[in-house]
Amino acid sequence: MHQFYKNLSIWLLVALAVLLLFHYCKQSPERAHTVSYTEFLKKVDSGLLANVTVVGDTVLWKNTDGTLIKTVVPQASDALERLLRGNVTIQAEEPPQTPWFLHTLLSWLPLLFLGFLWLFSLRRGGGQTPGGSGRALAFGKSRARLINPEESKIKLDDVAGIDEAKEEVAELIDFLKKPEKFTAAGARIPTGVLLYGEPGTGKTLLAKAIAGEAGVPFFSISGSNFVEMYVGIGASRVRDLFNEGKKRAPCIIFIDEIDAVGRHRSAGGAGSSGNDEREQTLNQLLVEMDGFDANDHVIVIAATNRQDILDPALLRPGRFDRQVMVPLPDVGGREKILKVHARTAKIDPGVNWQVIARGTPGFSGAQLASLVNEAALMTARGNRPAITMAILEAAKDKVLMGAERRSLIITDREKRITACHEAGHALVAWMLPGADPVHKVTIIPRGRALGLTMQLPEEERVSHDRAYLSATLCTLLGGRIAEEIVFNQMTTGAGNDLERVSDIARRMVCEWGMSEAVGPLTFKAANPLSGQPGQILSEQTAILIDVEVRKLVQTAYDTARHLLTEHRGLLDAITAALLERETISRDEIEAIVRTGAAN
């Protein structure tokens, strides 16, 4: 239909152009030379003219050589009388008249052209049809893209590291394949499934895999595609989307980033109108998922990384019956994800994926995919036959810490301060029994950092005790303290460390109840995104919290300072090694500590 309107508009424009050209040619006389009125009078008075043709206020005649000449005669002139006195034969003709319909068309042409442009943009603004055929739609039509079963190539085997989430959605696939099995037992399939978790964990990929396994039509749309500046458009698109889904039931409707339209309805504050576009769209979505009319065999899958700001009415049973957390993968999941992304890459037989997985704690699936891709790019740039462990380690550092900035010029003094700072982090982490082991220390600038100390946990941590958090505070403060001990000064290099120290200490007091003076209480801060106000604190409680936060930080500061003062020789040795080699590994630090202990 979109192509039909486009072809029709082109033919109309061509027809109009031909009509105008024909009319111009019809009313335009033969090409004539123009002479002045004064010269024309001279020719009349001298008797050089025998025949003339008068068309309106224009006089036409032919010269002796056959050239057509014309002159425009003023209205208040005696040209006609002079022609009659000179016995000149005069032939009068009416000027050509523009047909009324053409005159009307020409007068309305600008408005018609503007209206056509507006209509064309309006129809294009409706987006693609659910079938993806590109038909022109109105604003109120859905922008969802329909993926037919034969088009979906992603299967559950392509999703790794989130086995529990895959088991949760396996029932949906069984129901879509064999709905009679569940309906015979009186079971009702969940109307909606909410996939939530941190960014990059594979929520959208899991939804694509569900579509690929179920073999049913799959409508995909983003939450931001519902909301427009015109009130009512989003609600109309929701209605159209579910109508299309019911026509193709059983099917799946996938709404990515649903928080764009499903935010808490009180998030706008007291001055927000309940009649705005986003709220109307959300209300329509609530009705379509579980309203007066039954919505059988249409399953809604939504993804978000901000579950806390979604409206409670959207999360209740009957709408999103299941809420499936898609977590960050553990060490086993990371190994599986790496192997999935390495299927199409050339991998050296000596690559140990378990070692790489252990060295990437906290990595999401997207980061692991980026790691393998970076390794492949490095392999291609270096004209190497396959991806090796060394390349994977370099790619991991690039993904984790950013690209090296070897072109950055820093003074020798700044370099020594940076080396001392990182040596302070590394030594405190090495000496404290509860801290994560040091994996690598570097003073090569990466990203916005002039140096980095990388720690890798020996095992996966799900929760953290107070001893581990205290050791983390000491490690973060070690860099600042080392600068004070060696150079007797403070620099801005510890800015990010101090920010993390303040955040961890305040959360220990306000969220995790790790202060004896405050006790096992929690104090929530305001959440402006969800519209939830913070907990009201008395002045005495606020002062007590500040005192306890300062006490935790000061205790960690004293502990780290004592360690660095006691082992000043090791601090200088690690600093010298960094200045010499720029990057040192765990084994090299261990050799330095062993040598220092022997001396």
CSV table of C-alpha atoms in Angstrom, one decimal, residues 72-346:
chain,number,residue,atom,x,y,z
A,72,VAL,CA,3.5,46.4,-25.7
A,73,VAL,CA,1.2,49.4,-26.2
A,74,PRO,CA,0.2,51.6,-23.2
A,75,GLN,CA,-3.5,51.8,-22.5
A,76,ALA,CA,-3.6,55.6,-22.8
A,77,SER,CA,-2.1,55.9,-26.3
A,78,ASP,CA,-3.2,57.0,-29.8
A,79,ALA,CA,-1.5,54.0,-31.5
A,80,LEU,CA,-4.7,52.7,-32.9
A,81,GLU,CA,-5.6,56.1,-34.5
A,82,ARG,CA,-2.2,56.4,-36.0
A,83,LEU,CA,-2.5,52.9,-37.5
A,84,LEU,CA,-5.8,53.8,-39.1
A,85,ARG,CA,-4.5,57.0,-40.5
A,86,GLY,CA,-1.6,55.1,-42.1
A,87,ASN,CA,-4.0,52.6,-43.8
A,88,VAL,CA,-2.5,49.7,-41.8
A,89,THR,CA,-4.6,46.5,-41.9
A,90,ILE,CA,-5.5,45.7,-38.2
A,91,GLN,CA,-6.4,42.1,-37.1
A,92,ALA,CA,-7.7,41.8,-33.6
A,93,GLU,CA,-7.5,38.5,-31.5
A,94,GLU,CA,-8.7,37.7,-28.0
A,95,PRO,CA,-6.0,36.8,-25.5
A,96,PRO,CA,-5.9,33.1,-24.6
A,97,GLN,CA,-8.0,32.3,-21.5
A,98,THR,CA,-7.0,29.9,-18.8
A,99,PRO,CA,-9.6,27.2,-18.2
A,100,TRP,CA,-11.5,27.7,-14.9
A,101,PHE,CA,-10.5,24.3,-13.6
A,102,LEU,CA,-6.8,24.9,-14.4
A,103,HIS,CA,-7.0,28.3,-12.8
A,104,THR,CA,-8.5,26.8,-9.7
A,105,LEU,CA,-5.9,24.0,-9.6
A,106,LEU,CA,-3.0,26.5,-10.0
A,107,SER,CA,-4.3,28.7,-7.1
A,108,TRP,CA,-4.7,25.7,-4.8
A,109,LEU,CA,-1.5,23.9,-5.9
A,110,PRO,CA,0.7,25.1,-3.0
A,111,LEU,CA,-1.9,24.0,-0.4
A,112,LEU,CA,-2.4,20.7,-2.1
A,113,PHE,CA,1.4,20.1,-2.3
A,114,LEU,CA,1.8,20.9,1.5
A,115,GLY,CA,-1.2,18.7,2.3
A,116,PHE,CA,0.4,15.8,0.3
A,117,LEU,CA,3.7,16.2,2.1
A,118,TRP,CA,1.9,16.2,5.5
A,119,LEU,CA,-0.1,13.1,4.6
A,120,PHE,CA,3.0,11.3,3.3
A,121,SER,CA,5.0,12.1,6.5
A,122,LEU,CA,2.0,11.1,8.6
A,123,ARG,CA,1.8,7.7,6.9
A,124,ARG,CA,5.5,7.1,7.1
A,125,GLY,CA,5.5,8.1,10.8
A,126,GLY,CA,3.2,5.1,11.4
A,127,GLY,CA,6.3,2.8,10.8
A,128,GLN,CA,6.3,-0.7,9.5
A,129,THR,CA,3.4,-3.1,9.7
A,130,PRO,CA,3.6,-6.0,12.1
A,131,GLY,CA,4.4,-8.2,9.2
A,132,GLY,CA,7.4,-6.1,8.3
A,133,SER,CA,6.0,-5.6,4.7
A,134,GLY,CA,6.4,-1.8,4.9
A,135,ARG,CA,2.8,-0.9,4.4
A,136,ALA,CA,1.9,2.7,5.2
A,137,LEU,CA,0.1,3.1,8.5
A,138,ALA,CA,-1.4,5.8,10.5
A,139,PHE,CA,0.0,7.2,13.7
A,140,GLY,CA,-2.1,5.0,15.9
A,141,LYS,CA,-0.8,1.7,14.3
A,142,SER,CA,1.7,-0.4,16.1
A,143,ARG,CA,5.4,-0.2,15.2
A,144,ALA,CA,6.1,-3.8,16.3
A,145,ARG,CA,8.2,-5.9,14.0
A,146,LEU,CA,6.8,-9.4,13.3
A,147,ILE,CA,9.4,-12.2,13.2
A,148,ASN,CA,7.9,-15.4,11.7
A,149,PRO,CA,9.0,-18.8,13.0
A,150,GLU,CA,11.2,-19.5,10.0
A,151,GLU,CA,13.0,-16.2,10.4
A,152,SER,CA,14.2,-16.8,14.0
A,153,LYS,CA,17.6,-18.5,14.1
A,154,ILE,CA,18.5,-18.1,17.8
A,155,LYS,CA,17.8,-21.2,20.0
A,156,LEU,CA,18.2,-21.9,23.6
A,157,ASP,CA,21.5,-23.6,23.0
A,158,ASP,CA,22.8,-20.2,21.9
A,159,VAL,CA,22.1,-18.8,25.4
A,160,ALA,CA,24.5,-19.9,28.1
A,161,GLY,CA,25.2,-19.0,31.7
A,162,ILE,CA,21.6,-18.4,32.9
A,163,ASP,CA,20.4,-22.0,33.3
A,164,GLU,CA,17.7,-21.2,35.9
A,165,ALA,CA,16.2,-18.5,33.8
A,166,LYS,CA,16.1,-20.9,30.8
A,167,GLU,CA,14.2,-23.4,33.0
A,168,GLU,CA,11.7,-20.8,34.0
A,169,VAL,CA,10.8,-20.0,30.4
A,170,ALA,CA,10.8,-23.6,29.2
A,171,GLU,CA,7.2,-24.0,30.3
A,172,LEU,CA,6.2,-21.2,27.9
A,173,ILE,CA,7.8,-23.0,25.0
A,174,ASP,CA,6.0,-26.3,25.9
A,175,PHE,CA,2.7,-24.5,26.2
A,176,LEU,CA,3.1,-22.7,22.9
A,177,LYS,CA,4.0,-26.0,21.2
A,178,LYS,CA,1.3,-28.1,22.9
A,179,PRO,CA,-1.4,-25.9,24.5
A,180,GLU,CA,-3.9,-28.7,24.8
A,181,LYS,CA,-1.6,-30.5,27.3
A,182,PHE,CA,-2.0,-27.7,29.8
A,183,THR,CA,-5.6,-26.7,29.1
A,184,ALA,CA,-6.7,-30.3,29.6
A,185,ALA,CA,-5.2,-30.3,33.1
A,186,GLY,CA,-7.0,-27.0,33.9
A,187,ALA,CA,-3.8,-25.0,33.9
A,188,ARG,CA,-3.5,-21.4,32.7
A,189,ILE,CA,-0.3,-20.3,31.1
A,190,PRO,CA,1.2,-17.1,32.6
A,191,THR,CA,-0.1,-14.0,30.8
A,192,GLY,CA,3.2,-12.2,31.1
A,193,VAL,CA,6.8,-12.9,32.0
A,194,LEU,CA,9.1,-10.1,33.2
A,195,LEU,CA,12.8,-10.6,32.6
A,196,TYR,CA,14.9,-8.3,34.8
A,197,GLY,CA,18.5,-8.0,35.7
A,198,GLU,CA,21.6,-5.9,35.1
A,199,PRO,CA,22.4,-4.6,31.6
A,200,GLY,CA,24.1,-7.0,29.3
A,201,THR,CA,23.0,-10.2,31.1
A,202,GLY,CA,21.1,-11.6,28.1
A,203,LYS,CA,17.4,-10.7,28.6
A,204,THR,CA,16.7,-9.8,25.0
A,205,LEU,CA,18.7,-12.7,23.7
A,206,LEU,CA,16.7,-15.1,25.9
A,207,ALA,CA,13.4,-13.6,24.5
A,208,LYS,CA,14.7,-14.3,21.0
A,209,ALA,CA,15.6,-17.8,21.9
A,210,ILE,CA,12.0,-18.4,23.2
A,211,ALA,CA,10.7,-17.2,19.9
A,212,GLY,CA,13.1,-19.5,18.0
A,213,GLU,CA,12.2,-22.5,20.1
A,214,ALA,CA,8.4,-22.0,20.3
A,215,GLY,CA,7.9,-21.7,16.5
A,216,VAL,CA,5.2,-19.1,16.9
A,217,PRO,CA,4.9,-15.5,15.6
A,218,PHE,CA,7.0,-13.1,17.6
A,219,PHE,CA,6.2,-9.4,17.9
A,220,SER,CA,9.2,-7.3,19.0
A,221,ILE,CA,8.9,-3.6,20.0
A,222,SER,CA,10.6,-1.2,22.4
A,223,GLY,CA,8.8,0.6,25.2
A,224,SER,CA,9.8,4.0,23.8
A,225,ASN,CA,8.0,3.3,20.5
A,226,PHE,CA,4.6,3.6,22.2
A,227,VAL,CA,5.0,7.1,23.6
A,228,GLU,CA,4.6,10.1,21.3
A,229,MET,CA,4.0,13.8,21.8
A,230,TYR,CA,0.4,13.4,20.8
A,231,VAL,CA,-1.9,12.2,23.7
A,232,GLY,CA,-3.7,9.0,22.8
A,233,ILE,CA,-1.2,7.7,20.1
A,234,GLY,CA,0.5,5.3,22.5
A,235,ALA,CA,-2.7,3.8,23.8
A,236,SER,CA,-3.9,3.3,20.2
A,237,ARG,CA,-0.6,1.5,19.3
A,238,VAL,CA,-1.1,-0.8,22.3
A,239,ARG,CA,-4.6,-1.7,21.1
A,240,ASP,CA,-3.4,-2.3,17.6
A,241,LEU,CA,-0.5,-4.5,18.8
A,242,PHE,CA,-2.7,-6.8,20.8
A,243,ASN,CA,-5.3,-7.0,18.1
A,244,GLU,CA,-2.6,-8.1,15.7
A,245,GLY,CA,-1.4,-10.6,18.3
A,246,LYS,CA,-4.9,-12.1,18.8
A,247,LYS,CA,-5.2,-12.6,15.0
A,248,ARG,CA,-2.0,-14.7,15.0
A,249,ALA,CA,-2.5,-16.4,18.4
A,250,PRO,CA,-0.7,-18.3,19.8
A,251,CYS,CA,2.1,-15.7,19.7
A,252,ILE,CA,4.6,-13.8,21.8
A,253,ILE,CA,4.7,-10.1,22.2
A,254,PHE,CA,8.1,-8.9,23.4
A,255,ILE,CA,8.5,-5.4,24.9
A,256,ASP,CA,12.1,-4.4,25.4
A,257,GLU,CA,12.9,-1.7,28.0
A,258,ILE,CA,9.3,-1.6,29.4
A,259,ASP,CA,10.3,0.9,32.0
A,260,ALA,CA,10.0,3.6,29.3
A,261,VAL,CA,6.3,3.2,29.5
A,262,GLY,CA,5.6,1.2,32.7
A,263,ARG,CA,7.1,3.6,35.3
A,264,HIS,CA,5.3,4.2,38.6
A,265,ARG,CA,2.3,6.5,37.9
A,266,SER,CA,3.3,8.7,40.8
A,267,ALA,CA,6.8,9.3,39.5
A,268,GLY,CA,5.9,12.6,37.9
A,269,GLY,CA,5.3,14.3,41.3
A,270,ALA,CA,2.4,16.3,42.6
A,271,GLY,CA,2.2,18.5,39.6
A,272,SER,CA,2.0,15.7,37.1
A,273,SER,CA,-1.3,15.3,35.3
A,274,GLY,CA,-2.9,11.8,35.3
A,275,ASN,CA,-4.0,12.4,31.7
A,276,ASP,CA,-0.6,12.5,30.0
A,277,GLU,CA,0.5,10.3,27.2
A,278,ARG,CA,2.7,7.9,29.1
A,279,GLU,CA,0.0,7.1,31.7
A,280,GLN,CA,-2.7,6.6,29.1
A,281,THR,CA,-0.4,4.2,27.3
A,282,LEU,CA,0.3,2.3,30.6
A,283,ASN,CA,-3.4,2.1,31.5
A,284,GLN,CA,-4.2,0.7,28.0
A,285,LEU,CA,-1.4,-1.9,28.5
A,286,LEU,CA,-2.8,-2.9,31.9
A,287,VAL,CA,-6.3,-3.4,30.3
A,288,GLU,CA,-5.0,-5.4,27.4
A,289,MET,CA,-3.0,-7.8,29.5
A,290,ASP,CA,-5.7,-8.5,32.1
A,291,GLY,CA,-8.9,-6.5,31.5
A,292,PHE,CA,-12.5,-7.3,30.9
A,293,ASP,CA,-11.8,-9.3,27.7
A,294,ALA,CA,-9.8,-12.5,28.0
A,295,ASN,CA,-6.3,-12.5,26.4
A,296,ASP,CA,-5.7,-16.2,25.8
A,297,HIS,CA,-2.7,-17.5,23.9
A,298,VAL,CA,-1.0,-14.1,23.7
A,299,ILE,CA,2.1,-14.1,26.0
A,300,VAL,CA,3.8,-10.9,26.8
A,301,ILE,CA,7.5,-11.0,27.6
A,302,ALA,CA,9.1,-7.8,28.9
A,303,ALA,CA,12.7,-6.9,29.7
A,304,THR,CA,14.0,-4.2,32.0
A,305,ASN,CA,17.0,-3.5,34.3
A,306,ARG,CA,14.9,-1.1,36.4
A,307,GLN,CA,12.3,-3.4,38.0
A,308,ASP,CA,12.1,-1.1,41.1
A,309,ILE,CA,10.5,1.8,39.2
A,310,LEU,CA,7.7,-0.3,37.5
A,311,ASP,CA,4.1,0.4,38.5
A,312,PRO,CA,2.8,-2.2,41.0
A,313,ALA,CA,-0.3,-2.7,38.9
A,314,LEU,CA,1.9,-4.0,36.1
A,315,LEU,CA,3.7,-6.5,38.3
A,316,ARG,CA,0.7,-8.1,40.0
A,317,PRO,CA,-0.4,-11.7,39.2
A,318,GLY,CA,-2.6,-11.9,36.1
A,319,ARG,CA,-0.4,-9.5,34.2
A,320,PHE,CA,3.2,-10.4,34.8
A,321,ASP,CA,2.7,-13.6,36.7
A,322,ARG,CA,6.3,-14.6,36.6
A,323,GLN,CA,9.3,-12.4,37.2
A,324,VAL,CA,12.5,-14.1,36.1
A,325,MET,CA,15.8,-12.7,37.3
A,326,VAL,CA,18.5,-12.9,34.7
A,327,PRO,CA,21.7,-12.6,36.9
A,328,LEU,CA,25.3,-12.0,36.2
A,329,PRO,CA,26.8,-15.4,35.3
A,330,ASP,CA,29.0,-17.3,37.8
A,331,VAL,CA,32.4,-18.7,36.9
A,332,GLY,CA,30.8,-21.8,35.3
A,333,GLY,CA,28.3,-19.7,33.3
A,334,ARG,CA,31.1,-17.4,32.1
A,335,GLU,CA,33.0,-20.3,30.8
A,336,LYS,CA,30.0,-21.5,28.8
A,337,ILE,CA,29.3,-18.0,27.5
A,338,LEU,CA,32.9,-17.7,26.3
A,339,LYS,CA,32.7,-21.0,24.5
A,340,VAL,CA,29.5,-20.0,22.8
A,341,HIS,CA,31.0,-16.7,21.5
A,342,ALA,CA,34.2,-18.5,20.4
A,343,ARG,CA,32.4,-20.9,18.1
A,344,THR,CA,33.1,-18.9,15.0
A,345,ALA,CA,36.6,-17.8,16.1
A,346,LYS,CA,39.9,-19.5,15.5
